[in-house]
Amino acid sequence: MPFMELHARSLWLLTEPLHAVCYFDDGCRALGKDLGLKGFWMGYFASRTAPLGAVEPAAATAVLGVFAPGMVARALPAAWSVVSPAHALDERGSRAAHALRAIDPELERTAAGLLPPLRTIVDEAPAVARPLFAANRALCDHADPVERLWQLATTVREFRGDAHLAVLADEGLDGCEALVLAAASGRVPRDTMRQDRGWSEEEWAAAADRLRARGLVDAQGEATDHGRRERERIEVATDRLAARLLRPLPETAAEELLHTLEPLVRRLLAADVLPFPNPIGLPHLDDPAPGGGDPADR
């Protein structure tokens, strides 16, 4: 695998955990309820899409890619009658920063070395056809260095996510099909993924039937050899598109960024905030064959 594409996958492995505290830390998970919304998922859709403004459900469904339209429509636009996008964003960032500081009290000092290269790759990346990336990039000027670090990691994450959805679309996979194939390949938990993304049993079964007709899953719902090759091909294509992020950095600077991120992420993972397995498809750092950028992200 070319240098930049290999490092693009490593960049995902070392920034996704920073971002993901906003889904798994107890204080972050309480955001929706604390804002007067109806639980975690309403808070999730409000805070995840808030960089785009008071977005309507059809646009949010398209941008997020893998959630059932009805699940999104139960949260939006109703959430905007309770909380403004700006307030949701303030709470999202401050809670994430609080969670990271609780895990690593020395993080502010570490952030000093991480912020310049992350800011460089974010500033230099193209925004065309990358809506969540572009919307999040506009939020990277927080005065608090830990909150700024979290927002930059989030922006990097959304760049890869936008790219991943583009690959899925190019491969002719809709959101439900992408999840069924990811679960059939063992990349995400099969027993909870359907409900977590709001798909009915009938919709899930119909997606499996469509994948079976393409030779991607077998009669038992397991990925075929062809399906596993297709799934890895999708990941490699995602790596190729996400590698654009690292282009502004010299090879030594890219390696230094990853080297600085790794001990921070290992401390975060050691705190057991993120579960394994998890619905974002994030493997342990020491997994010998990690996937990357699965669309089944929270």
mmCIF file of C-alpha atoms in Angstrom:
data_model
loop_
_atom_site.group_PDB
_atom_site.id
_atom_site.type_symbol
_atom_site.label_atom_id
_atom_site.label_comp_id
_atom_site.label_asym_id
_atom_site.label_seq_id
_atom_site.Cartn_x
_atom_site.Cartn_y
_atom_site.Cartn_z
ATOM 1 C CA MET A 1 0.000 0.000 0.000
ATOM 2 C CA PRO A 2 1.444 3.455 -0.893
ATOM 3 C CA PHE A 3 2.874 5.492 1.971
ATOM 4 C CA MET A 4 0.113 8.102 2.153
ATOM 5 C CA GLU A 5 -2.697 5.532 1.898
ATOM 6 C CA LEU A 6 -1.161 3.415 4.639
ATOM 7 C CA HIS A 7 -0.820 6.486 6.827
ATOM 8 C CA ALA A 8 -4.392 7.554 6.020
ATOM 9 C CA ARG A 9 -5.668 4.409 7.710
ATOM 10 C CA SER A 10 -3.363 4.990 10.675
ATOM 11 C CA LEU A 11 -4.631 8.561 10.900
ATOM 12 C CA TRP A 12 -8.180 7.201 11.202
ATOM 13 C CA LEU A 13 -7.158 4.732 13.916
ATOM 14 C CA LEU A 14 -5.498 7.552 15.869
ATOM 15 C CA THR A 15 -8.124 10.285 15.502
ATOM 16 C CA GLU A 16 -11.387 8.323 15.612
ATOM 17 C CA PRO A 17 -10.976 7.461 19.333
ATOM 18 C CA LEU A 18 -10.506 11.163 20.171
ATOM 19 C CA HIS A 19 -13.685 12.039 18.320
ATOM 20 C CA ALA A 20 -15.645 9.064 19.641
ATOM 21 C CA VAL A 21 -15.636 10.137 23.282
ATOM 22 C CA CYS A 22 -18.666 12.246 22.330
ATOM 23 C CA TYR A 23 -20.632 9.015 21.797
ATOM 24 C CA PHE A 24 -19.409 6.848 24.652
ATOM 25 C CA ASP A 25 -18.440 9.080 27.588
ATOM 26 C CA ASP A 26 -21.304 9.239 30.092
ATOM 27 C CA GLY A 27 -21.340 13.027 30.265
ATOM 28 C CA CYS A 28 -21.393 13.301 26.490
ATOM 29 C CA ARG A 29 -24.126 10.691 26.150
ATOM 30 C CA ALA A 30 -26.300 12.762 28.496
ATOM 31 C CA LEU A 31 -26.160 15.780 26.164
ATOM 32 C CA GLY A 32 -29.554 15.203 24.558
ATOM 33 C CA LYS A 33 -31.395 14.673 27.814
ATOM 34 C CA ASP A 34 -29.676 17.638 29.466
ATOM 35 C CA LEU A 35 -30.701 19.882 26.566
ATOM 36 C CA GLY A 36 -34.340 18.831 26.899
ATOM 37 C CA LEU A 37 -34.308 16.480 23.920
ATOM 38 C CA LYS A 38 -35.722 12.975 23.883
ATOM 39 C CA GLY A 39 -32.696 10.950 24.822
ATOM 40 C CA PHE A 40 -29.390 10.003 23.249
ATOM 41 C CA TRP A 41 -30.404 9.639 19.613
ATOM 42 C CA MET A 42 -32.223 12.937 19.349
ATOM 43 C CA GLY A 43 -29.162 14.558 20.883
ATOM 44 C CA TYR A 44 -26.936 12.644 18.488
ATOM 45 C CA PHE A 45 -28.720 13.819 15.361
ATOM 46 C CA ALA A 46 -28.905 17.388 16.628
ATOM 47 C CA SER A 47 -25.240 17.619 17.613
ATOM 48 C CA ARG A 48 -23.836 15.654 14.663
ATOM 49 C CA THR A 49 -25.710 17.719 12.068
ATOM 50 C CA ALA A 50 -25.552 21.066 13.906
ATOM 51 C CA PRO A 51 -22.445 22.187 11.959
ATOM 52 C CA LEU A 52 -24.755 22.324 8.916
ATOM 53 C CA GLY A 53 -27.289 24.538 10.701
ATOM 54 C CA ALA A 54 -30.930 23.641 11.346
ATOM 55 C CA VAL A 55 -30.857 20.963 8.673
ATOM 56 C CA GLU A 56 -34.007 19.159 7.532
ATOM 57 C CA PRO A 57 -34.292 15.362 7.801
ATOM 58 C CA ALA A 58 -33.959 14.578 4.084
ATOM 59 C CA ALA A 59 -30.638 16.395 3.846
ATOM 60 C CA ALA A 60 -29.431 14.963 7.170
ATOM 61 C CA THR A 61 -30.275 11.432 6.041
ATOM 62 C CA ALA A 62 -28.301 11.885 2.837
ATOM 63 C CA VAL A 63 -25.285 13.390 4.597
ATOM 64 C CA LEU A 64 -25.160 10.777 7.367
ATOM 65 C CA GLY A 65 -25.639 7.980 4.878
ATOM 66 C CA VAL A 66 -26.507 4.883 6.915
ATOM 67 C CA PHE A 67 -29.462 5.822 9.121
ATOM 68 C CA ALA A 68 -33.026 4.900 8.238
ATOM 69 C CA PRO A 69 -34.914 8.008 7.067
ATOM 70 C CA GLY A 70 -37.643 7.465 9.649
ATOM 71 C CA MET A 71 -35.141 7.430 12.505
ATOM 72 C CA VAL A 72 -33.693 10.757 11.422
ATOM 73 C CA ALA A 73 -37.157 12.268 10.895
ATOM 74 C CA ARG A 74 -38.140 11.421 14.474
ATOM 75 C CA ALA A 75 -35.359 13.728 15.695
ATOM 76 C CA LEU A 76 -35.227 16.461 13.067
ATOM 77 C CA PRO A 77 -36.457 19.110 12.670
ATOM 78 C CA ALA A 78 -38.167 18.727 16.072
ATOM 79 C CA ALA A 79 -34.835 19.130 17.895
ATOM 80 C CA TRP A 80 -34.431 22.652 16.526
ATOM 81 C CA SER A 81 -37.569 23.799 18.346
ATOM 82 C CA VAL A 82 -35.821 22.898 21.624
ATOM 83 C CA VAL A 83 -32.168 23.772 21.024
ATOM 84 C CA SER A 84 -30.331 25.904 18.494
ATOM 85 C CA PRO A 85 -27.517 24.388 16.421
ATOM 86 C CA ALA A 86 -25.074 26.820 18.042
ATOM 87 C CA HIS A 87 -26.033 25.711 21.557
ATOM 88 C CA ALA A 88 -25.806 22.036 20.586
ATOM 89 C CA LEU A 89 -22.321 22.634 19.201
ATOM 90 C CA ASP A 90 -21.149 24.495 22.295
ATOM 91 C CA GLU A 91 -22.294 21.634 24.501
ATOM 92 C CA ARG A 92 -20.860 18.972 22.211
ATOM 93 C CA GLY A 93 -17.382 20.504 22.148
ATOM 94 C CA SER A 94 -17.156 21.444 25.815
ATOM 95 C CA ARG A 95 -18.333 18.012 26.981
ATOM 96 C CA ALA A 96 -15.908 16.234 24.680
ATOM 97 C CA ALA A 97 -13.027 18.374 25.955
ATOM 98 C CA HIS A 98 -14.043 17.691 29.559
ATOM 99 C CA ALA A 99 -14.104 13.946 28.867
ATOM 100 C CA LEU A 100 -10.647 14.024 27.272
ATOM 101 C CA ARG A 101 -9.166 16.044 30.137
ATOM 102 C CA ALA A 102 -10.597 13.591 32.667
ATOM 103 C CA ILE A 103 -8.817 10.769 30.858
ATOM 104 C CA ASP A 104 -5.532 12.628 30.325
ATOM 105 C CA PRO A 105 -4.949 15.638 32.611
ATOM 106 C CA GLU A 106 -1.734 16.433 30.680
ATOM 107 C CA LEU A 107 -3.542 16.610 27.355
ATOM 108 C CA GLU A 108 -3.280 20.375 27.050
ATOM 109 C CA ARG A 109 0.500 20.077 26.938
ATOM 110 C CA THR A 110 0.338 17.272 24.354
ATOM 111 C CA ALA A 111 -2.098 19.311 22.276
ATOM 112 C CA ALA A 112 0.534 21.978 21.695
ATOM 113 C CA GLY A 113 2.440 19.624 19.400
ATOM 114 C CA LEU A 114 -0.634 18.214 17.685
ATOM 115 C CA LEU A 115 -2.559 21.346 16.820
ATOM 116 C CA PRO A 116 -0.237 22.810 14.126
ATOM 117 C CA PRO A 117 -0.007 19.705 11.872
ATOM 118 C CA LEU A 118 -3.698 18.880 12.303
ATOM 119 C CA ARG A 119 -4.616 22.455 11.465
ATOM 120 C CA THR A 120 -2.402 22.309 8.374
ATOM 121 C CA ILE A 121 -4.023 19.186 6.955
ATOM 122 C CA VAL A 122 -7.513 20.462 7.721
ATOM 123 C CA ASP A 123 -6.898 23.904 6.208
ATOM 124 C CA GLU A 124 -5.327 22.491 3.044
ATOM 125 C CA ALA A 125 -7.918 19.774 2.362
ATOM 126 C CA PRO A 126 -10.488 20.295 -0.423
ATOM 127 C CA ALA A 127 -14.066 20.849 0.712
ATOM 128 C CA VAL A 128 -15.915 20.123 -2.543
ATOM 129 C CA ALA A 129 -18.419 17.254 -2.107
ATOM 130 C CA ARG A 130 -17.431 16.900 1.567
ATOM 131 C CA PRO A 131 -20.309 18.584 3.436
ATOM 132 C CA LEU A 132 -19.682 17.404 7.000
ATOM 133 C CA PHE A 133 -15.966 18.064 6.671
ATOM 134 C CA ALA A 134 -16.537 21.582 5.350
ATOM 135 C CA ALA A 135 -19.104 22.424 8.025
ATOM 136 C CA ASN A 136 -16.862 21.144 10.825
ATOM 137 C CA ARG A 137 -13.754 22.898 9.491
ATOM 138 C CA ALA A 138 -15.452 26.220 10.143
ATOM 139 C CA LEU A 139 -15.585 25.348 13.870
ATOM 140 C CA CYS A 140 -11.866 24.807 14.548
ATOM 141 C CA ASP A 141 -11.042 28.137 16.205
ATOM 142 C CA HIS A 142 -11.891 27.339 19.835
ATOM 143 C CA ALA A 143 -9.780 29.187 22.364
ATOM 144 C CA ASP A 144 -9.575 26.070 24.554
ATOM 145 C CA PRO A 145 -6.735 23.986 23.066
ATOM 146 C CA VAL A 146 -8.283 20.644 24.088
ATOM 147 C CA GLU A 147 -11.621 21.556 22.554
ATOM 148 C CA ARG A 148 -9.764 22.722 19.446
ATOM 149 C CA LEU A 149 -7.903 19.401 19.322
ATOM 150 C CA TRP A 150 -11.173 17.495 19.561
ATOM 151 C CA GLN A 151 -12.750 19.606 16.824
ATOM 152 C CA LEU A 152 -9.779 19.102 14.501
ATOM 153 C CA ALA A 153 -9.899 15.341 15.091
ATOM 154 C CA THR A 154 -13.624 15.443 14.397
ATOM 155 C CA THR A 155 -13.054 17.355 11.170
ATOM 156 C CA VAL A 156 -10.446 14.826 10.030
ATOM 157 C CA ARG A 157 -12.902 12.072 10.861
ATOM 158 C CA GLU A 158 -15.704 13.658 8.864
ATOM 159 C CA PHE A 159 -13.387 14.061 5.851
ATOM 160 C CA ARG A 160 -12.883 10.317 5.811
ATOM 161 C CA GLY A 161 -16.569 9.706 6.444
ATOM 162 C CA ASP A 162 -17.608 11.877 3.498
ATOM 163 C CA ALA A 163 -15.088 10.006 1.330
ATOM 164 C CA HIS A 164 -16.347 6.629 2.522
ATOM 165 C CA LEU A 165 -19.930 7.440 1.619
ATOM 166 C CA ALA A 166 -18.786 8.558 -1.831
ATOM 167 C CA VAL A 167 -17.107 5.166 -2.311
ATOM 168 C CA LEU A 168 -20.221 3.300 -1.167
ATOM 169 C CA ALA A 169 -22.365 5.294 -3.566
ATOM 170 C CA ASP A 170 -19.955 4.609 -6.400
ATOM 171 C CA GLU A 171 -20.145 0.896 -5.609
ATOM 172 C CA GLY A 172 -23.948 1.014 -5.747
ATOM 173 C CA LEU A 173 -24.520 0.317 -2.053
ATOM 174 C CA ASP A 174 -27.261 2.137 -0.175
ATOM 175 C CA GLY A 175 -27.056 2.785 3.553
ATOM 176 C CA CYS A 176 -28.812 -0.370 4.690
ATOM 177 C CA GLU A 177 -26.861 -2.562 2.263
ATOM 178 C CA ALA A 178 -23.591 -1.075 3.485
ATOM 179 C CA LEU A 179 -24.471 -1.945 7.075
ATOM 180 C CA VAL A 180 -25.591 -5.481 6.225
ATOM 181 C CA LEU A 181 -22.322 -6.103 4.390
ATOM 182 C CA ALA A 182 -20.279 -4.590 7.238
ATOM 183 C CA ALA A 183 -22.074 -6.812 9.767
ATOM 184 C CA ALA A 184 -21.772 -9.880 7.519
ATOM 185 C CA SER A 185 -18.026 -9.215 7.298
ATOM 186 C CA GLY A 186 -17.671 -9.011 11.080
ATOM 187 C CA ARG A 187 -16.685 -5.339 11.089
ATOM 188 C CA VAL A 188 -19.582 -4.198 13.286
ATOM 189 C CA PRO A 189 -21.838 -6.015 15.785
ATOM 190 C CA ARG A 190 -24.482 -7.901 13.816
ATOM 191 C CA ASP A 191 -26.936 -8.280 16.707
ATOM 192 C CA THR A 192 -27.402 -4.542 17.401
ATOM 193 C CA MET A 193 -26.556 -2.709 14.194
ATOM 194 C CA ARG A 194 -29.976 -2.917 12.554
ATOM 195 C CA GLN A 195 -31.821 -1.393 15.497
ATOM 196 C CA ASP A 196 -29.079 1.141 16.238
ATOM 197 C CA ARG A 197 -29.502 2.565 12.757
ATOM 198 C CA GLY A 198 -33.290 2.401 12.717
ATOM 199 C CA TRP A 199 -33.897 -0.177 9.977
ATOM 200 C CA SER A 200 -36.864 -2.543 10.211
ATOM 201 C CA GLU A 201 -36.424 -6.307 9.996
ATOM 202 C CA GLU A 202 -38.090 -6.205 6.584
ATOM 203 C CA GLU A 203 -35.746 -3.492 5.283
ATOM 204 C CA TRP A 204 -32.715 -5.349 6.619
ATOM 205 C CA ALA A 205 -33.832 -8.626 5.046
ATOM 206 C CA ALA A 206 -34.534 -6.939 1.716
ATOM 207 C CA ALA A 207 -31.047 -5.396 1.720
ATOM 208 C CA ALA A 208 -29.557 -8.822 2.452
ATOM 209 C CA ASP A 209 -31.524 -10.250 -0.475
ATOM 210 C CA ARG A 210 -30.105 -7.595 -2.792
ATOM 211 C CA LEU A 211 -26.573 -8.345 -1.606
ATOM 212 C CA ARG A 212 -27.188 -12.076 -2.046
ATOM 213 C CA ALA A 213 -28.255 -11.486 -5.622
ATOM 214 C CA ARG A 214 -24.897 -9.764 -6.198
ATOM 215 C CA GLY A 215 -22.992 -12.647 -4.632
ATOM 216 C CA LEU A 216 -21.830 -10.576 -1.655
ATOM 217 C CA VAL A 217 -23.536 -12.582 1.126
ATOM 218 C CA ASP A 218 -24.590 -16.223 1.289
ATOM 219 C CA ALA A 219 -27.860 -17.859 2.310
ATOM 220 C CA GLN A 220 -26.855 -17.695 5.997
ATOM 221 C CA GLY A 221 -26.180 -13.958 5.788
ATOM 222 C CA GLU A 222 -22.386 -14.334 5.977
ATOM 223 C CA ALA A 223 -20.143 -12.417 3.623
ATOM 224 C CA THR A 224 -18.891 -14.526 0.740
ATOM 225 C CA ASP A 225 -15.272 -14.424 -0.363
ATOM 226 C CA HIS A 226 -16.422 -12.010 -3.051
ATOM 227 C CA GLY A 227 -18.198 -9.924 -0.410
ATOM 228 C CA ARG A 228 -15.114 -9.759 1.799
ATOM 229 C CA ARG A 229 -12.945 -8.748 -1.130
ATOM 230 C CA GLU A 230 -15.468 -6.076 -2.068
ATOM 231 C CA ARG A 231 -15.564 -4.789 1.506
ATOM 232 C CA GLU A 232 -11.783 -4.520 1.671
ATOM 233 C CA ARG A 233 -11.716 -2.882 -1.753
ATOM 234 C CA ILE A 234 -14.086 -0.243 -0.363
ATOM 235 C CA GLU A 235 -11.715 0.357 2.543
ATOM 236 C CA VAL A 236 -8.717 0.694 0.228
ATOM 237 C CA ALA A 237 -10.622 3.186 -1.930
ATOM 238 C CA THR A 238 -11.519 5.113 1.235
ATOM 239 C CA ASP A 239 -7.849 5.145 2.234
ATOM 240 C CA ARG A 240 -6.942 6.495 -1.191
ATOM 241 C CA LEU A 241 -9.412 9.387 -0.923
ATOM 242 C CA ALA A 242 -8.617 10.100 2.724
ATOM 243 C CA ALA A 243 -4.889 10.162 1.973
ATOM 244 C CA ARG A 244 -5.466 13.599 0.433
ATOM 245 C CA LEU A 245 -5.438 14.938 3.992
ATOM 246 C CA LEU A 246 -1.769 14.115 4.502
ATOM 247 C CA ARG A 247 -0.514 15.614 1.242
ATOM 248 C CA PRO A 248 0.507 18.998 2.789
ATOM 249 C CA LEU A 249 2.829 17.313 5.304
ATOM 250 C CA PRO A 250 6.316 16.029 4.514
ATOM 251 C CA GLU A 251 6.637 12.303 5.198
ATOM 252 C CA THR A 252 8.634 12.918 8.371
ATOM 253 C CA ALA A 253 6.005 15.365 9.671
ATOM 254 C CA ALA A 254 3.201 12.889 8.983
ATOM 255 C CA GLU A 255 5.085 10.177 10.846
ATOM 256 C CA GLU A 256 5.728 12.550 13.757
ATOM 257 C CA LEU A 257 2.024 13.425 13.957
ATOM 258 C CA LEU A 258 1.082 9.745 14.160
ATOM 259 C CA HIS A 259 3.886 9.077 16.645
ATOM 260 C CA THR A 260 2.616 11.863 18.930
ATOM 261 C CA LEU A 261 -0.994 10.726 18.676
ATOM 262 C CA GLU A 262 -0.351 7.084 19.529
ATOM 263 C CA PRO A 263 0.456 7.283 23.282
ATOM 264 C CA LEU A 264 -2.442 9.690 23.779
ATOM 265 C CA VAL A 265 -4.845 7.296 22.086
ATOM 266 C CA ARG A 266 -3.481 4.328 24.009
ATOM 267 C CA ARG A 267 -4.209 6.162 27.277
ATOM 268 C CA LEU A 268 -7.699 6.912 26.031
ATOM 269 C CA LEU A 269 -8.343 3.291 25.085
ATOM 270 C CA ALA A 270 -6.937 2.087 28.413
ATOM 271 C CA ALA A 271 -9.610 4.153 30.171
ATOM 272 C CA ASP A 272 -12.259 1.815 28.679
ATOM 273 C CA VAL A 273 -14.486 4.629 27.485
ATOM 274 C CA LEU A 274 -14.815 2.998 24.061
ATOM 275 C CA PRO A 275 -16.281 -0.516 23.938
ATOM 276 C CA PHE A 276 -14.929 -3.320 21.766
ATOM 277 C CA PRO A 277 -16.509 -4.410 19.517
ATOM 278 C CA ASN A 278 -18.246 -1.133 18.713
ATOM 279 C CA PRO A 279 -20.691 0.193 16.105
ATOM 280 C CA ILE A 280 -18.098 2.494 14.522
ATOM 281 C CA GLY A 281 -16.022 -0.490 13.403
ATOM 282 C CA LEU A 282 -12.973 0.735 15.334
ATOM 283 C CA PRO A 283 -10.485 -2.075 16.079
ATOM 284 C CA HIS A 284 -7.865 -2.171 18.788
ATOM 285 C CA LEU A 285 -4.682 -0.397 17.772
ATOM 286 C CA ASP A 286 -2.846 -3.707 17.814
ATOM 287 C CA ASP A 287 -5.304 -5.407 15.467
ATOM 288 C CA PRO A 288 -3.051 -6.800 12.704
ATOM 289 C CA ALA A 289 -5.619 -6.141 9.960
ATOM 290 C CA PRO A 290 -7.750 -3.136 10.920
ATOM 291 C CA GLY A 291 -10.580 -1.856 8.841
ATOM 292 C CA GLY A 292 -11.106 1.835 8.450
ATOM 293 C CA GLY A 293 -13.768 4.469 8.257
ATOM 294 C CA ASP A 294 -16.752 2.177 8.335
ATOM 295 C CA PRO A 295 -19.977 4.030 7.611
ATOM 296 C CA ALA A 296 -21.606 2.521 10.670
ATOM 297 C CA ASP A 297 -20.387 5.386 12.806
ATOM 298 C CA ARG A 298 -22.184 6.934 15.696
#
